[in-house]
CSV table of C-alpha atoms and ligand atoms in Angstrom, one decimal:
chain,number,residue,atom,x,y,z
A,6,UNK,CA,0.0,11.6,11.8
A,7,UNK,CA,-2.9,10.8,13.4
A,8,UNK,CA,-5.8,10.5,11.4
A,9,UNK,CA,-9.0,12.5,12.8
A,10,UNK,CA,-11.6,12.0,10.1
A,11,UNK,CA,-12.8,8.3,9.1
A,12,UNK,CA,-11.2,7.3,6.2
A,13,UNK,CA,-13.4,5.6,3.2
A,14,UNK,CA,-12.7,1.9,3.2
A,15,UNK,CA,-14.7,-0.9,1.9
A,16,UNK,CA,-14.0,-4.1,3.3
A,17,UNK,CA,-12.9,-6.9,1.0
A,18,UNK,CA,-12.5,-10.2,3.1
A,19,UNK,CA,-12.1,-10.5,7.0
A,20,UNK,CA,-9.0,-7.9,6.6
A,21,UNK,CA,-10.5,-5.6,9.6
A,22,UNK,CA,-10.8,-8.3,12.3
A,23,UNK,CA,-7.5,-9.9,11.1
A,24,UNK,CA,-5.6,-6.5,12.0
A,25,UNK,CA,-7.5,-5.8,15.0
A,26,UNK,CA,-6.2,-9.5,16.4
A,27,UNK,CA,-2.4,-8.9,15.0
A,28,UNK,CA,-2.7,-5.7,17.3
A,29,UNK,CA,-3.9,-7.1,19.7
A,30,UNK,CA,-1.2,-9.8,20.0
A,31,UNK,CA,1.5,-7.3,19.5
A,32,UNK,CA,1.9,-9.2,16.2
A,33,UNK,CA,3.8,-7.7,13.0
A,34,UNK,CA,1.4,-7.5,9.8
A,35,UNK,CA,2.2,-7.8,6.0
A,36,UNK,CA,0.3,-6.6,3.3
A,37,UNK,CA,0.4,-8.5,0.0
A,38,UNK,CA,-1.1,-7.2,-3.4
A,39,UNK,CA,-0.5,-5.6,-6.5
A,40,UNK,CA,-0.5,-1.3,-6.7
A,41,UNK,CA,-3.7,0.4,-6.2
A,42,UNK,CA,-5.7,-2.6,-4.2
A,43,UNK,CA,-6.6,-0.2,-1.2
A,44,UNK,CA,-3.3,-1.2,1.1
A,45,UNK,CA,-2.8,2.2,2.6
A,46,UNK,CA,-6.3,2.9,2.7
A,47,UNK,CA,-7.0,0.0,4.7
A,48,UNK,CA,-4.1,1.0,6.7
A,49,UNK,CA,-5.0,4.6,7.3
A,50,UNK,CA,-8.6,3.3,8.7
A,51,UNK,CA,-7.1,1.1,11.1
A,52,UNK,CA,-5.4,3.5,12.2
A,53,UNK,CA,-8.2,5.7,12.3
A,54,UNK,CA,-10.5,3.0,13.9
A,55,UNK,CA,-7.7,2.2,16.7
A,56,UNK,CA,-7.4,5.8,16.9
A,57,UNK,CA,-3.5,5.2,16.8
A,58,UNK,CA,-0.9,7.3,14.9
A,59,UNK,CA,0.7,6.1,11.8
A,60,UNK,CA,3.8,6.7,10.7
A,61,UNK,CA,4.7,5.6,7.0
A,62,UNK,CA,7.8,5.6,5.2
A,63,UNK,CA,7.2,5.1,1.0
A,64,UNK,CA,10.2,2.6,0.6
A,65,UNK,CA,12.4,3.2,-2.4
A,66,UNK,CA,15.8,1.6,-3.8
A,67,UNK,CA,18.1,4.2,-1.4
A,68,UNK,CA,15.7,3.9,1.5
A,69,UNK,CA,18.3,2.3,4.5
A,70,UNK,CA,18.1,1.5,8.1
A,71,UNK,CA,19.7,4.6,8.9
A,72,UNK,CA,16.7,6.3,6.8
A,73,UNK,CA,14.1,4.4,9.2
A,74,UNK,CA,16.6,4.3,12.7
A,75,UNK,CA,18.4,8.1,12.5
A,76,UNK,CA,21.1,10.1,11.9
A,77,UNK,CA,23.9,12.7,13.4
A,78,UNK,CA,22.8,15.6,11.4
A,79,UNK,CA,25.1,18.6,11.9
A,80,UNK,CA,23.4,21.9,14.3
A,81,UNK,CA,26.2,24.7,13.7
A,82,UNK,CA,29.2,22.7,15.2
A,83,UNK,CA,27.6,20.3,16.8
A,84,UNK,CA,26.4,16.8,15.6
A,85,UNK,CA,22.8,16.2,17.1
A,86,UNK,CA,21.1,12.9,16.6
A,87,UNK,CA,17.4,12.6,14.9
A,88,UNK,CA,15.3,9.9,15.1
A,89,UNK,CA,14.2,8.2,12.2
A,90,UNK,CA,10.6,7.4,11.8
A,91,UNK,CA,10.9,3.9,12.9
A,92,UNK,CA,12.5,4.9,16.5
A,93,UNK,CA,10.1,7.5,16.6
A,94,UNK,CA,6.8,4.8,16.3
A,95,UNK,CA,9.0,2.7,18.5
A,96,UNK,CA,9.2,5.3,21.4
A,97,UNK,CA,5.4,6.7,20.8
A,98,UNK,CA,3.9,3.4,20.5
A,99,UNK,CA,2.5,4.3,16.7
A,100,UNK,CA,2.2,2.0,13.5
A,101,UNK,CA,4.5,2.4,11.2
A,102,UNK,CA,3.7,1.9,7.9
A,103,UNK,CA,6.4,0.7,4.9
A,104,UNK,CA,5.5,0.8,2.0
A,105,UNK,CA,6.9,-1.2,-0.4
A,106,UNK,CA,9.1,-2.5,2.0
A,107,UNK,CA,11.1,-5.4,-0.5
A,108,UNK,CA,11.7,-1.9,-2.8
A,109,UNK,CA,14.1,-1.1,0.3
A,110,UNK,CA,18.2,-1.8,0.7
A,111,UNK,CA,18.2,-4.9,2.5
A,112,UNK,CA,19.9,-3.9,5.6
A,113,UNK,CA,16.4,-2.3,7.1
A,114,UNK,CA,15.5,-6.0,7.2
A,115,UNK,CA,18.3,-6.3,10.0
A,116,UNK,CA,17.3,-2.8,11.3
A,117,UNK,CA,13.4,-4.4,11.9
A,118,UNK,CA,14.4,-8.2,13.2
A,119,UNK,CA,14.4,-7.8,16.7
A,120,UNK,CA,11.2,-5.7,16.5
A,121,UNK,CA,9.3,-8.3,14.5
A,122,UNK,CA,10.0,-11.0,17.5
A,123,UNK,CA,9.1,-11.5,21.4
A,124,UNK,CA,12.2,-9.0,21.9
A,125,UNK,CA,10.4,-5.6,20.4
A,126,UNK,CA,12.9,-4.1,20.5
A,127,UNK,CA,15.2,-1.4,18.6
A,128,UNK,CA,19.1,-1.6,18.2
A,129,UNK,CA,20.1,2.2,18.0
A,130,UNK,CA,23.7,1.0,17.1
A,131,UNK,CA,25.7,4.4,16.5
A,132,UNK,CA,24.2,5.4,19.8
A,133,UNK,CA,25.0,2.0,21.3
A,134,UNK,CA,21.4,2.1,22.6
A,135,UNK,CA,18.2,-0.6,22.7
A,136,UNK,CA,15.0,0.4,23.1
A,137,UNK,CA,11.6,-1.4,23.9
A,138,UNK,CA,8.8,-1.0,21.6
A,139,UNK,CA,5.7,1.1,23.4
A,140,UNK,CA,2.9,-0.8,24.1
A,141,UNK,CA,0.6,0.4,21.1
A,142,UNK,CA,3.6,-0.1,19.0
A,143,UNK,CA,2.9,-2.1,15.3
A,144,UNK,CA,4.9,-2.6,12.4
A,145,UNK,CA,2.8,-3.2,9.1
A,146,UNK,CA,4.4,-3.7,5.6
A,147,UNK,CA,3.2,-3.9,2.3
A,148,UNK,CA,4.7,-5.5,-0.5
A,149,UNK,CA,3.7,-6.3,-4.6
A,150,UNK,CA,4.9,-9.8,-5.0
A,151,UNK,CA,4.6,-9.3,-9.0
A,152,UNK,CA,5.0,-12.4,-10.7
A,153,UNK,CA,6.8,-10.2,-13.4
A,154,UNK,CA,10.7,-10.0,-13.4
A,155,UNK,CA,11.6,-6.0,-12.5
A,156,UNK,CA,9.6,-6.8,-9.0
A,157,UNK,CA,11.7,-7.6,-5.5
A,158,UNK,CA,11.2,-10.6,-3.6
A,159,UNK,CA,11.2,-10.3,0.2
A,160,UNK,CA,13.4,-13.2,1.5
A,161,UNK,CA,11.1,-16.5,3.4
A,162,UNK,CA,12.7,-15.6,6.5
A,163,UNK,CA,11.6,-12.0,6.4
A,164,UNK,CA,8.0,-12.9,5.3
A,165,UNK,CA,7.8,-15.6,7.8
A,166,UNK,CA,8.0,-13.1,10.5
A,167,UNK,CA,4.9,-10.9,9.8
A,168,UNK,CA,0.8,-12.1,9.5
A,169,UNK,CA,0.2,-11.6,6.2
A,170,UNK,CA,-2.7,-10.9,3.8
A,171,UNK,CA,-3.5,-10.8,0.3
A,172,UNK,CA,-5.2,-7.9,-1.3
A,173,UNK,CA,-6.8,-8.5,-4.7
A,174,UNK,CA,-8.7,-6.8,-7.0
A,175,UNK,CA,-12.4,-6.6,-5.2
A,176,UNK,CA,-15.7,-8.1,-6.5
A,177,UNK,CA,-17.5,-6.3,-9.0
A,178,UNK,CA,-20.6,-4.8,-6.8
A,179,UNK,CA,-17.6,-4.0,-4.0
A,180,UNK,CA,-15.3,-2.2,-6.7
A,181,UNK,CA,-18.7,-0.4,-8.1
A,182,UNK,CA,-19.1,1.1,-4.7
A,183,UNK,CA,-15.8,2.1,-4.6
A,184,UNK,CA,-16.0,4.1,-7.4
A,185,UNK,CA,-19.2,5.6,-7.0
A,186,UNK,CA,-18.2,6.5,-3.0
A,187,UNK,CA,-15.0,7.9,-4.2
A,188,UNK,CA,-16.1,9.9,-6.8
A,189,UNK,CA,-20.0,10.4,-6.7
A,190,UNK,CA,-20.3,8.8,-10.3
A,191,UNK,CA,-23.6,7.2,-11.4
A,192,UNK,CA,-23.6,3.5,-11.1
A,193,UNK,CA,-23.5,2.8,-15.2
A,194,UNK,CA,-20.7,4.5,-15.5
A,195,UNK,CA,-19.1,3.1,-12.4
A,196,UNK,CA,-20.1,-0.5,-13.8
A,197,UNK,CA,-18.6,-0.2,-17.3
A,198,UNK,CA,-15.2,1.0,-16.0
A,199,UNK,CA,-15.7,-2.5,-13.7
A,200,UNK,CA,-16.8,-4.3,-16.7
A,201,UNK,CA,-13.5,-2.8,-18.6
A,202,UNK,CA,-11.0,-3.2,-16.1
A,203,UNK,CA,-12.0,-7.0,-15.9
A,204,UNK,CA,-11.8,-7.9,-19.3
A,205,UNK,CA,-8.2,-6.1,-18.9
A,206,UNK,CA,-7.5,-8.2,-16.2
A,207,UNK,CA,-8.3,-11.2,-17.9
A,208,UNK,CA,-6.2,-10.5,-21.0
A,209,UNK,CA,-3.0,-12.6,-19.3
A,210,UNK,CA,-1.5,-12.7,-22.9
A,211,UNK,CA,-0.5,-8.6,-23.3
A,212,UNK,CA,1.9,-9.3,-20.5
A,213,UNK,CA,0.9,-6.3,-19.0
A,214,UNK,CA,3.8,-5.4,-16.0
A,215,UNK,CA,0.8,-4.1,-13.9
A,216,UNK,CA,-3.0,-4.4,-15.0
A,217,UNK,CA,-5.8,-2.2,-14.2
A,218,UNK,CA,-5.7,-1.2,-10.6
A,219,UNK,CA,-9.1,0.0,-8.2
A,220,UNK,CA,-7.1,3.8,-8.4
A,221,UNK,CA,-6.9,3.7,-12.3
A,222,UNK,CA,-10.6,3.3,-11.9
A,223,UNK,CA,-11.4,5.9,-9.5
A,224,UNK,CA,-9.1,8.3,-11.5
A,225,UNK,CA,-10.5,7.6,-14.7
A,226,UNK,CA,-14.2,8.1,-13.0
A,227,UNK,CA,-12.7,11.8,-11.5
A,228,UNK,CA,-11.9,12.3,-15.4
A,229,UNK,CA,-14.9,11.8,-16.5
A,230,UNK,CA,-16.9,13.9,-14.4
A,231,UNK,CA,-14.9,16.8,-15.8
A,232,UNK,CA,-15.3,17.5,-19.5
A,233,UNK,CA,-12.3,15.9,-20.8
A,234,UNK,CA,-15.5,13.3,-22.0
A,235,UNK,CA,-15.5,9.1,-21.4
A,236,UNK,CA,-13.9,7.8,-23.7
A,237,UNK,CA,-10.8,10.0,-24.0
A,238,UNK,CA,-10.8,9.8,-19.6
A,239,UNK,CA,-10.4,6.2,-20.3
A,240,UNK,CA,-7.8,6.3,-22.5
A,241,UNK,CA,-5.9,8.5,-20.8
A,242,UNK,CA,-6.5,7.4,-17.2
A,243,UNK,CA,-6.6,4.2,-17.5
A,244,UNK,CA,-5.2,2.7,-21.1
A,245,UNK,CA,-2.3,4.9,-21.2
A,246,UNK,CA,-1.1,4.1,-17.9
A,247,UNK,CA,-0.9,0.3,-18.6
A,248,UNK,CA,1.8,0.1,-21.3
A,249,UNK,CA,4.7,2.4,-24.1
A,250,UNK,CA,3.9,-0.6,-26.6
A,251,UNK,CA,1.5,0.6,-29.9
A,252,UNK,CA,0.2,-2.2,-30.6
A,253,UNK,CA,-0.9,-3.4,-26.9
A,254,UNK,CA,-2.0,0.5,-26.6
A,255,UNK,CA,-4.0,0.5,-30.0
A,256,UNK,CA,-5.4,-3.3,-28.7
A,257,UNK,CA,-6.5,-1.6,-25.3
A,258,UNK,CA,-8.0,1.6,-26.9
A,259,UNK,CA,-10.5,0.0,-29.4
A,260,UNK,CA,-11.6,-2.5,-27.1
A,261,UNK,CA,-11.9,0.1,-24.4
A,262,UNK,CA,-13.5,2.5,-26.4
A,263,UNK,CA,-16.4,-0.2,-27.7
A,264,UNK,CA,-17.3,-0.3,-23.7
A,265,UNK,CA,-18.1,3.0,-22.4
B,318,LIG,P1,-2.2,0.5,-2.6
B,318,LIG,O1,-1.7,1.0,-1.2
B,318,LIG,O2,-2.6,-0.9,-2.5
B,318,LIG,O3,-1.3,0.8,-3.7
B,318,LIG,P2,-4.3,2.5,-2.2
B,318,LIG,O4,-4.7,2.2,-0.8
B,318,LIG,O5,-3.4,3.8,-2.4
B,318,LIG,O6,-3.5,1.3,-2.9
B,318,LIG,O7,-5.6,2.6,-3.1
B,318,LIG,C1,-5.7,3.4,-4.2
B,318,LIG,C2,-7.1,4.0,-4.3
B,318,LIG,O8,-8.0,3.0,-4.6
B,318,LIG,C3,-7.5,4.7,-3.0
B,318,LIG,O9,-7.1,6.0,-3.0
B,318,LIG,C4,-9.0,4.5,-3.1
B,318,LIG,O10,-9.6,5.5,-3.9
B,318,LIG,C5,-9.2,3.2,-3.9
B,318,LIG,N1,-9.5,2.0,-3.1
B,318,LIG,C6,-9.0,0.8,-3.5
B,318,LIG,N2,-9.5,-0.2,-2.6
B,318,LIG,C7,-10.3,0.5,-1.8
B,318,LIG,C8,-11.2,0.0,-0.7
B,318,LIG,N3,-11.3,-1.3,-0.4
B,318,LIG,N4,-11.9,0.9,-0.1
B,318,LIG,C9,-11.9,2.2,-0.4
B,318,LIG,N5,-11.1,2.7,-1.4
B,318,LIG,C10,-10.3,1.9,-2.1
């Protein structure tokens, strides 16, 4: 896809100029950071600001290296090969996005090896082939290292191949204009669901799975411009998302609800 119109993005750290100089020196980039932290945003701007194409593949438990490489799909009688999305970055010179990528079976990590390297290059193996990486060609992956149990690890050896960055949650005027650029809310209302979210965030002890996320926020700022009203839009967008548990939920909601 190539992406014609500039994607928002607000810049945490020095994450632009780090990408730039990854593509730059053809090296692979990895993208560390709990859900909803603006990872494929930032990715989709890159894109946009290199004016390459990107390619992503949402990586889930059945997602193998035949999924990203290809497959002999059946044409009448005939078996025809298709490229996966991976080959087909590889031969267009795109960036290829994977999301999630430790979510993936763990043979894509042998499918991707010998791209991440000097080699760039792509083992086609039931066609016997190799093929070189175009010259615009960049593989970026993001991962949620969750210090949770439920969450993948991605092996050293793996991670040790890619540049990687961390993507937190941003500082409160940056996550303010966030929310009021995504959504065209007035800045009180875009501060007290900042002030909220980081009192969440700070609660360690509910042993949340996942806390409060930059996209809770902008959704439950969309819900409140309708006329669902505030403090039922931050129940439900962003309270209710967060936990099953009745007590944690009834914690969440009269704390929440003292705040907007
Ligand atoms: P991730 O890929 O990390 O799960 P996304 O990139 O999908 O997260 O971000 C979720 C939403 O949060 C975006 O759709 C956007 O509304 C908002 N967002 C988060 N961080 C940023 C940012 N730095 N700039 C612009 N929007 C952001």
């Amino acid at each position: 896809m190539k992406i014609n119109e500039e994607p928002f993005y607000k810049e945490i750290g020095k994450e632009v100029a780090i990408f730039d100089a990854s593509y730059e020196q053809k090296l692979p980039v990895l993208l560390k950071g709990p859900t909803g932290t603006g990872k494929s945003r930032f990715v989709e701007y890159m894109a946009w600001k290199l004016g390459k194409e990107l390619i992503t593949v949402a990586c889930h438990e059945e997602t193998s290296s035949t999924d990203l490489i290809g497959r002999f799909i059946l044409k009448g009688t005939e078996a025809v090969w298709q490229d996966g999305p991976l080959t087909q970055a590889v031969k267009k010179g795109a960036i290829i996005y994977l999301d999630e990528v430790a979510e993936a079976r763990p043979d894509i990590v042998v499918a991707i090896h010998s791209l991440t390297d000097y080699r760039r290059t792509l083992f086609l193996d039931k066609l016997g082939e190799e093929i070189k990486a175009e010259n615009g060609f960049m593989l970026v992956a993001s991962f949620n290292p969750g210090y949770q149990k439920g969450f993948k690890e991605l092996k050293p050896s793996t991670r040790q191949r890619f540049v990687a960055m961390s993507f937190e949650y941003p500082r409160q005027e940056i996550e303010i204009e966030i929310i009021k650029q995504e959504t065209g809310i007035d800045q009180n209302t875009a501060k007290a669901l900042v002030k909220i979210a980081e009192k969440i965030r700070n609660l360690g002890e509910l042993g949340l799975t996942e806390t409060v996320s930059t996209r809770l926020l902008v959704d439950a700022a969309k819900m409140i411009k309708t006329e669902v009203g505030k403090r039922l839009a931050v129940e439900v967008a962003i309270v209710q998302p967060l936990t099953d548990d009745e007590e944690i939920l009834n914690t969440l909601k009269n704390l929440t609800q003292l705040m907007i």
